[in-house]
PDB file of C-alpha atoms in Angstrom:
ATOM      1  CA  UNK A   1      12.767  17.802   8.056  1.00 65.00           C
ATOM      2  CA  UNK A   2      14.412  14.426   8.357  1.00 83.00           C
ATOM      3  CA  UNK A   3      12.490  11.422   7.045  1.00 86.00           C
ATOM      4  CA  UNK A   4      11.508   8.959   9.808  1.00 90.00           C
ATOM      5  CA  UNK A   5      13.205   5.585   9.472  1.00 91.00           C
ATOM      6  CA  UNK A   6       9.871   3.731   9.381  1.00 94.00           C
ATOM      7  CA  UNK A   7       8.702   5.817   6.410  1.00 95.00           C
ATOM      8  CA  UNK A   8      11.879   4.765   4.608  1.00 94.00           C
ATOM      9  CA  UNK A   9      11.301   1.052   5.309  1.00 95.00           C
ATOM     10  CA  UNK A  10       7.572   1.150   4.527  1.00 96.00           C
ATOM     11  CA  UNK A  11       8.264   2.968   1.262  1.00 95.00           C
ATOM     12  CA  UNK A  12      10.860   0.488   0.082  1.00 95.00           C
ATOM     13  CA  UNK A  13       8.636  -2.434   1.062  1.00 94.00           C
ATOM     14  CA  UNK A  14       5.848  -1.013  -1.103  1.00 94.00           C
ATOM     15  CA  UNK A  15       8.266  -0.302  -3.965  1.00 95.00           C
ATOM     16  CA  UNK A  16       9.344  -3.943  -3.805  1.00 95.00           C
ATOM     17  CA  UNK A  17       5.670  -4.992  -3.830  1.00 91.00           C
ATOM     18  CA  UNK A  18       4.954  -2.821  -6.879  1.00 93.00           C
ATOM     19  CA  UNK A  19       7.910  -4.341  -8.743  1.00 93.00           C
ATOM     20  CA  UNK A  20       6.656  -7.840  -7.879  1.00 90.00           C
ATOM     21  CA  UNK A  21       3.157  -6.921  -9.126  1.00 87.00           C
ATOM     22  CA  UNK A  22       4.548  -5.692 -12.439  1.00 88.00           C
ATOM     23  CA  UNK A  23       6.831  -8.729 -12.746  1.00 88.00           C
ATOM     24  CA  UNK A  24       3.979 -11.162 -12.107  1.00 83.00           C
ATOM     25  CA  UNK A  25       1.700  -9.301 -14.520  1.00 80.00           C
ATOM     26  CA  UNK A  26       4.277  -9.493 -17.296  1.00 80.00           C
ATOM     27  CA  UNK A  27       6.077 -12.806 -16.774  1.00 78.00           C
ATOM     28  CA  UNK A  28       3.701 -15.057 -14.832  1.00 76.00           C
ATOM     29  CA  UNK A  29       0.131 -16.017 -15.618  1.00 67.00           C
ATOM     30  CA  UNK A  30      -1.742 -14.390 -12.725  1.00 56.00           C
ATOM     31  CA  UNK A  31      -5.006 -16.009 -13.857  1.00 56.00           C
ATOM     32  CA  UNK A  32      -3.697 -19.297 -12.444  1.00 56.00           C
ATOM     33  CA  UNK A  33      -4.283 -18.068  -8.857  1.00 60.00           C
ATOM     34  CA  UNK A  34      -7.493 -19.072  -7.111  1.00 61.00           C
ATOM     35  CA  UNK A  35      -8.144 -15.498  -5.992  1.00 65.00           C
ATOM     36  CA  UNK A  36      -6.666 -12.784  -8.160  1.00 73.00           C
ATOM     37  CA  UNK A  37      -6.032  -9.295  -6.880  1.00 76.00           C
ATOM     38  CA  UNK A  38      -8.868  -7.918  -8.982  1.00 75.00           C
ATOM     39  CA  UNK A  39     -11.197 -10.470  -7.324  1.00 72.00           C
ATOM     40  CA  UNK A  40     -10.022  -9.323  -3.909  1.00 73.00           C
ATOM     41  CA  UNK A  41     -11.004  -5.779  -4.806  1.00 73.00           C
ATOM     42  CA  UNK A  42     -14.452  -6.938  -5.838  1.00 71.00           C
ATOM     43  CA  UNK A  43     -13.772  -6.695  -9.584  1.00 74.00           C
ATOM     44  CA  UNK A  44     -13.941 -10.326 -10.775  1.00 74.00           C
ATOM     45  CA  UNK A  45     -14.590  -9.358 -14.409  1.00 80.00           C
ATOM     46  CA  UNK A  46     -11.621  -6.984 -14.633  1.00 82.00           C
ATOM     47  CA  UNK A  47      -8.587  -8.542 -16.401  1.00 83.00           C
ATOM     48  CA  UNK A  48      -5.977  -9.539 -13.816  1.00 82.00           C
ATOM     49  CA  UNK A  49      -2.817  -8.428 -15.655  1.00 85.00           C
ATOM     50  CA  UNK A  50      -3.893  -4.814 -16.331  1.00 86.00           C
ATOM     51  CA  UNK A  51      -5.271  -4.562 -12.786  1.00 87.00           C
ATOM     52  CA  UNK A  52      -1.895  -5.553 -11.317  1.00 87.00           C
ATOM     53  CA  UNK A  53      -0.099  -2.959 -13.420  1.00 90.00           C
ATOM     54  CA  UNK A  54      -2.613  -0.233 -12.534  1.00 91.00           C
ATOM     55  CA  UNK A  55      -2.346  -1.111  -8.836  1.00 91.00           C
ATOM     56  CA  UNK A  56       1.462  -1.047  -9.020  1.00 93.00           C
ATOM     57  CA  UNK A  57       1.499   2.368 -10.708  1.00 94.00           C
ATOM     58  CA  UNK A  58      -0.994   3.801  -8.209  1.00 95.00           C
ATOM     59  CA  UNK A  59       1.056   2.478  -5.296  1.00 95.00           C
ATOM     60  CA  UNK A  60       4.253   3.978  -6.775  1.00 96.00           C
ATOM     61  CA  UNK A  61       2.557   7.377  -7.016  1.00 96.00           C
ATOM     62  CA  UNK A  62       1.430   7.097  -3.400  1.00 96.00           C
ATOM     63  CA  UNK A  63       4.890   6.016  -2.272  1.00 96.00           C
ATOM     64  CA  UNK A  64       6.457   8.951  -4.110  1.00 96.00           C
ATOM     65  CA  UNK A  65       4.422  11.388  -2.013  1.00 95.00           C
ATOM     66  CA  UNK A  66       4.871   9.329   1.146  1.00 95.00           C
ATOM     67  CA  UNK A  67       8.670   9.180   0.842  1.00 95.00           C
ATOM     68  CA  UNK A  68       8.871  12.895   0.106  1.00 93.00           C
ATOM     69  CA  UNK A  69       6.723  13.577   3.221  1.00 93.00           C
ATOM     70  CA  UNK A  70       4.010  15.320   1.223  1.00 94.00           C
ATOM     71  CA  UNK A  71       0.599  15.914   2.777  1.00 94.00           C
ATOM     72  CA  UNK A  72      -1.110  14.216  -0.138  1.00 95.00           C
ATOM     73  CA  UNK A  73       1.254  11.240   0.334  1.00 95.00           C
ATOM     74  CA  UNK A  74       0.176  11.020   3.973  1.00 96.00           C
ATOM     75  CA  UNK A  75      -3.544  11.081   3.150  1.00 96.00           C
ATOM     76  CA  UNK A  76      -3.245   8.655   0.239  1.00 97.00           C
ATOM     77  CA  UNK A  77      -1.237   6.239   2.399  1.00 96.00           C
ATOM     78  CA  UNK A  78      -3.920   6.449   5.092  1.00 97.00           C
ATOM     79  CA  UNK A  79      -6.611   5.634   2.489  1.00 96.00           C
ATOM     80  CA  UNK A  80      -4.463   2.922   0.881  1.00 94.00           C
ATOM     81  CA  UNK A  81      -3.690   1.222   4.211  1.00 94.00           C
ATOM     82  CA  UNK A  82      -7.263   1.487   5.417  1.00 95.00           C
ATOM     83  CA  UNK A  83      -8.589   0.118   2.122  1.00 91.00           C
ATOM     84  CA  UNK A  84      -6.186  -2.827   1.991  1.00 88.00           C
ATOM     85  CA  UNK A  85      -6.751  -3.503   5.676  1.00 89.00           C
ATOM     86  CA  UNK A  86     -10.509  -3.523   5.252  1.00 90.00           C
ATOM     87  CA  UNK A  87     -10.348  -5.818   2.223  1.00 86.00           C
ATOM     88  CA  UNK A  88      -7.987  -8.201   4.043  1.00 83.00           C
ATOM     89  CA  UNK A  89     -10.204  -8.166   7.132  1.00 86.00           C
ATOM     90  CA  UNK A  90     -13.270  -9.052   5.080  1.00 84.00           C
ATOM     91  CA  UNK A  91     -11.391 -11.807   3.228  1.00 80.00           C
ATOM     92  CA  UNK A  92     -10.215 -13.270   6.549  1.00 81.00           C
ATOM     93  CA  UNK A  93     -13.726 -14.457   7.257  1.00 80.00           C
ATOM     94  CA  UNK A  94     -14.840 -15.367   3.753  1.00 76.00           C
ATOM     95  CA  UNK A  95     -11.986 -17.662   2.661  1.00 69.00           C
ATOM     96  CA  UNK A  96     -10.300 -20.761   4.013  1.00 65.00           C
ATOM     97  CA  UNK A  97      -6.870 -19.481   2.969  1.00 62.00           C
ATOM     98  CA  UNK A  98      -5.119 -17.284   5.486  1.00 64.00           C
ATOM     99  CA  UNK A  99      -2.586 -15.092   3.687  1.00 68.00           C
ATOM    100  CA  UNK A 100      -4.977 -12.263   4.466  1.00 73.00           C
ATOM    101  CA  UNK A 101      -4.192 -12.031   8.188  1.00 81.00           C
ATOM    102  CA  UNK A 102      -0.643 -10.922   7.382  1.00 82.00           C
ATOM    103  CA  UNK A 103      -1.944  -8.298   4.960  1.00 84.00           C
ATOM    104  CA  UNK A 104      -4.396  -7.067   7.587  1.00 88.00           C
ATOM    105  CA  UNK A 105      -1.726  -6.847  10.305  1.00 91.00           C
ATOM    106  CA  UNK A 106       0.678  -5.045   7.941  1.00 92.00           C
ATOM    107  CA  UNK A 107      -2.011  -2.534   6.972  1.00 93.00           C
ATOM    108  CA  UNK A 108      -2.755  -1.836  10.642  1.00 95.00           C
ATOM    109  CA  UNK A 109       0.960  -1.370  11.398  1.00 96.00           C
ATOM    110  CA  UNK A 110       1.403   1.045   8.478  1.00 96.00           C
ATOM    111  CA  UNK A 111      -1.740   2.942   9.442  1.00 96.00           C
ATOM    112  CA  UNK A 112      -0.742   3.310  13.101  1.00 96.00           C
ATOM    113  CA  UNK A 113       2.859   4.233  12.283  1.00 97.00           C
ATOM    114  CA  UNK A 114       1.815   6.779   9.652  1.00 96.00           C
ATOM    115  CA  UNK A 115      -0.533   8.421  12.140  1.00 95.00           C
ATOM    116  CA  UNK A 116       2.248   8.333  14.770  1.00 96.00           C
ATOM    117  CA  UNK A 117       4.682  10.278  12.531  1.00 95.00           C
ATOM    118  CA  UNK A 118       2.021  12.563  10.999  1.00 93.00           C
ATOM    119  CA  UNK A 119       3.871  15.695  12.148  1.00 93.00           C
ATOM    120  CA  UNK A 120       6.597  14.867   9.632  1.00 91.00           C
ATOM    121  CA  UNK A 121       4.072  15.328   6.818  1.00 91.00           C
ATOM    122  CA  UNK A 122       2.631  18.592   8.088  1.00 88.00           C
ATOM    123  CA  UNK A 123       5.759  20.592   8.863  1.00 77.00           C
ATOM    124  CA  UNK A 124       5.956  24.127   7.531  1.00 63.00           C
ATOM    125  CA  UNK A 125       9.208  25.012   5.821  1.00 62.00           C
ATOM    126  CA  UNK A 126      10.359  28.543   6.314  1.00 56.00           C
ATOM    127  CA  UNK A 127      11.669  30.288   3.252  1.00 53.00           C
ATOM    128  CA  UNK A 128      13.602  33.501   3.589  1.00 54.00           C
TER     129      UNK A 128
END
């Protein structure tokens, strides 16, 4: 089955994000931010640099399954998008900064689109 164009774009956007996470964990002091990613996930005592690397690796695993149209990639992307969307939604109302509205909107778009093209992940290949 042919990969939907949106899956391609979403995948490469997340790959770019994972590379940026790794880059910032290695070359930039992420502790200088007011709200680190670990804080956003409710883990304020977890070291920021290892958390960014772990998150990047997890997202690359998810994207691998998503790009290859695997069922597990579909379900993990649904969980990932829902989780990030929920965290961003909660942070919208608890912080004065508003980078979270963009994250929330993106998560909703990915969630809706992934559900829209779900048949691509559940096709049955015939082998003769």
